[in-house]
C-alpha atoms as a printed R data frame, in Angstrom:
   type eleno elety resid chain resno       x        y       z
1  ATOM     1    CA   UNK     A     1 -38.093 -101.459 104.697
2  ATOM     2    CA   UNK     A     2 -38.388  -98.316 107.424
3  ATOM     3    CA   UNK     A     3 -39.999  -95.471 106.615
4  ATOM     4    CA   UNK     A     4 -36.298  -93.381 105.657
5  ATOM     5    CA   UNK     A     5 -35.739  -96.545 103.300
6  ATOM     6    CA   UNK     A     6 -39.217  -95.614 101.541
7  ATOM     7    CA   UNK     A     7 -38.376  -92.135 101.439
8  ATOM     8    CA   UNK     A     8 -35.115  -92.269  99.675
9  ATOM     9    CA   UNK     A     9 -36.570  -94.803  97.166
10 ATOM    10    CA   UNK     A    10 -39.302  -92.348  96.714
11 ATOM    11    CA   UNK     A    11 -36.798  -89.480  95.911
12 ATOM    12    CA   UNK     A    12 -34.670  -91.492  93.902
13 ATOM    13    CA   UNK     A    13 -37.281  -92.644  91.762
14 ATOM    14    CA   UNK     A    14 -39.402  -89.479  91.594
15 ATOM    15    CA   UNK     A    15 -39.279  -87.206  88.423
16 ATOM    16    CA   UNK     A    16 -35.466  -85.553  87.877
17 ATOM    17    CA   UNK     A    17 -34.533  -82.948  85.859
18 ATOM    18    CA   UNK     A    18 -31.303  -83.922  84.469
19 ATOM    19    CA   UNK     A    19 -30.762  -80.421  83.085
20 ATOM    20    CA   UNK     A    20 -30.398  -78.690  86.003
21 ATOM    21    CA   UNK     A    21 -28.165  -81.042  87.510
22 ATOM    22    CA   UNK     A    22 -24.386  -80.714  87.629
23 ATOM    23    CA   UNK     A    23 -22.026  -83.171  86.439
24 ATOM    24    CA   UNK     A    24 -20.916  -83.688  90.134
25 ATOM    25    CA   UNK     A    25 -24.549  -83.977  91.096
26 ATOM    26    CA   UNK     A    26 -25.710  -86.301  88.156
27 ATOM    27    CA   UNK     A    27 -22.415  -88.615  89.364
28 ATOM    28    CA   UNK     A    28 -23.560  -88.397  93.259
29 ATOM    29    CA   UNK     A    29 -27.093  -89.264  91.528
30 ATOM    30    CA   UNK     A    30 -25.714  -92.854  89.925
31 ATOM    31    CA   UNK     A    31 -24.041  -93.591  93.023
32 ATOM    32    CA   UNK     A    32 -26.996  -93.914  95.123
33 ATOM    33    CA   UNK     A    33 -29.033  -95.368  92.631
34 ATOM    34    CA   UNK     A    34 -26.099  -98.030  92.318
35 ATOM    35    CA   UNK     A    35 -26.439  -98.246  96.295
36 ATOM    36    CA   UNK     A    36 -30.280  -98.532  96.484
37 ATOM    37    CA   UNK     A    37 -29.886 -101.559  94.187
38 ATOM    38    CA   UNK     A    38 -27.712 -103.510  95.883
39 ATOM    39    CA   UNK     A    39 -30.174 -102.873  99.019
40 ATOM    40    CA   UNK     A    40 -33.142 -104.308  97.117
41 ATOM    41    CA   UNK     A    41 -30.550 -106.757  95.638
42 ATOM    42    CA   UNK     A    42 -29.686 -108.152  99.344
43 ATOM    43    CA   UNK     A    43 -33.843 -107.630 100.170
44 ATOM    44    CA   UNK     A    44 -34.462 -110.146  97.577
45 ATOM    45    CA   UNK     A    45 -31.961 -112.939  98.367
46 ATOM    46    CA   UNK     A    46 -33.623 -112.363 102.356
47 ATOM    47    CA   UNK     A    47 -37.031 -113.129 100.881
48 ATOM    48    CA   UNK     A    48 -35.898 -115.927  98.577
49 ATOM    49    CA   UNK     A    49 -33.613 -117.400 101.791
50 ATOM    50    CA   UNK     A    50 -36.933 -116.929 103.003
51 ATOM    51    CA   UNK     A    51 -39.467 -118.342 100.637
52 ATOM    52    CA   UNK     A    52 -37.201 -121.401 100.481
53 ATOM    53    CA   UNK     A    53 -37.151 -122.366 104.129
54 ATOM    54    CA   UNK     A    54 -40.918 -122.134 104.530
55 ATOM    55    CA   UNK     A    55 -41.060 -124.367 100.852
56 ATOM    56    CA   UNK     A    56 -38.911 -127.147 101.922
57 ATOM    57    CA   UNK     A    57 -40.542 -127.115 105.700
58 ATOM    58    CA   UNK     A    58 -44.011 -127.202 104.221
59 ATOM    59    CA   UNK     A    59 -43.102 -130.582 101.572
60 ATOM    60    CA   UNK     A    60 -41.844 -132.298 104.216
């Protein structure tokens, strides 16, 4: 992950205060929490490609 990546993860998982956001805002909210899942989503299946190329190479 680069350092923006971090940051927005940061931001998106730091404390919200759903009361003082608007509908509009709350929707724009689940979108990019919807978004930073999928990233982590496609992070994982890298590191399990990953993990599973260096675990059949090493039982050879």
């Amino acid at each position: 992950m680069t350092s923006n990546d971090e940051e927005t993860s940061r931001n998106l998982s730091s404390n919200v205060n759903y009361d003082t956001m608007s509908i509009d805002d709350l929707h724009e909210y689940i979108a990019d929490m919807a978004a930073e899942i999928e990233k982590v989503k496609l992070i994982i299946e890298k590191k399990l490609a990953a993990q599973n190329t260096a675990d059949s190479f090493f039982k050879k």
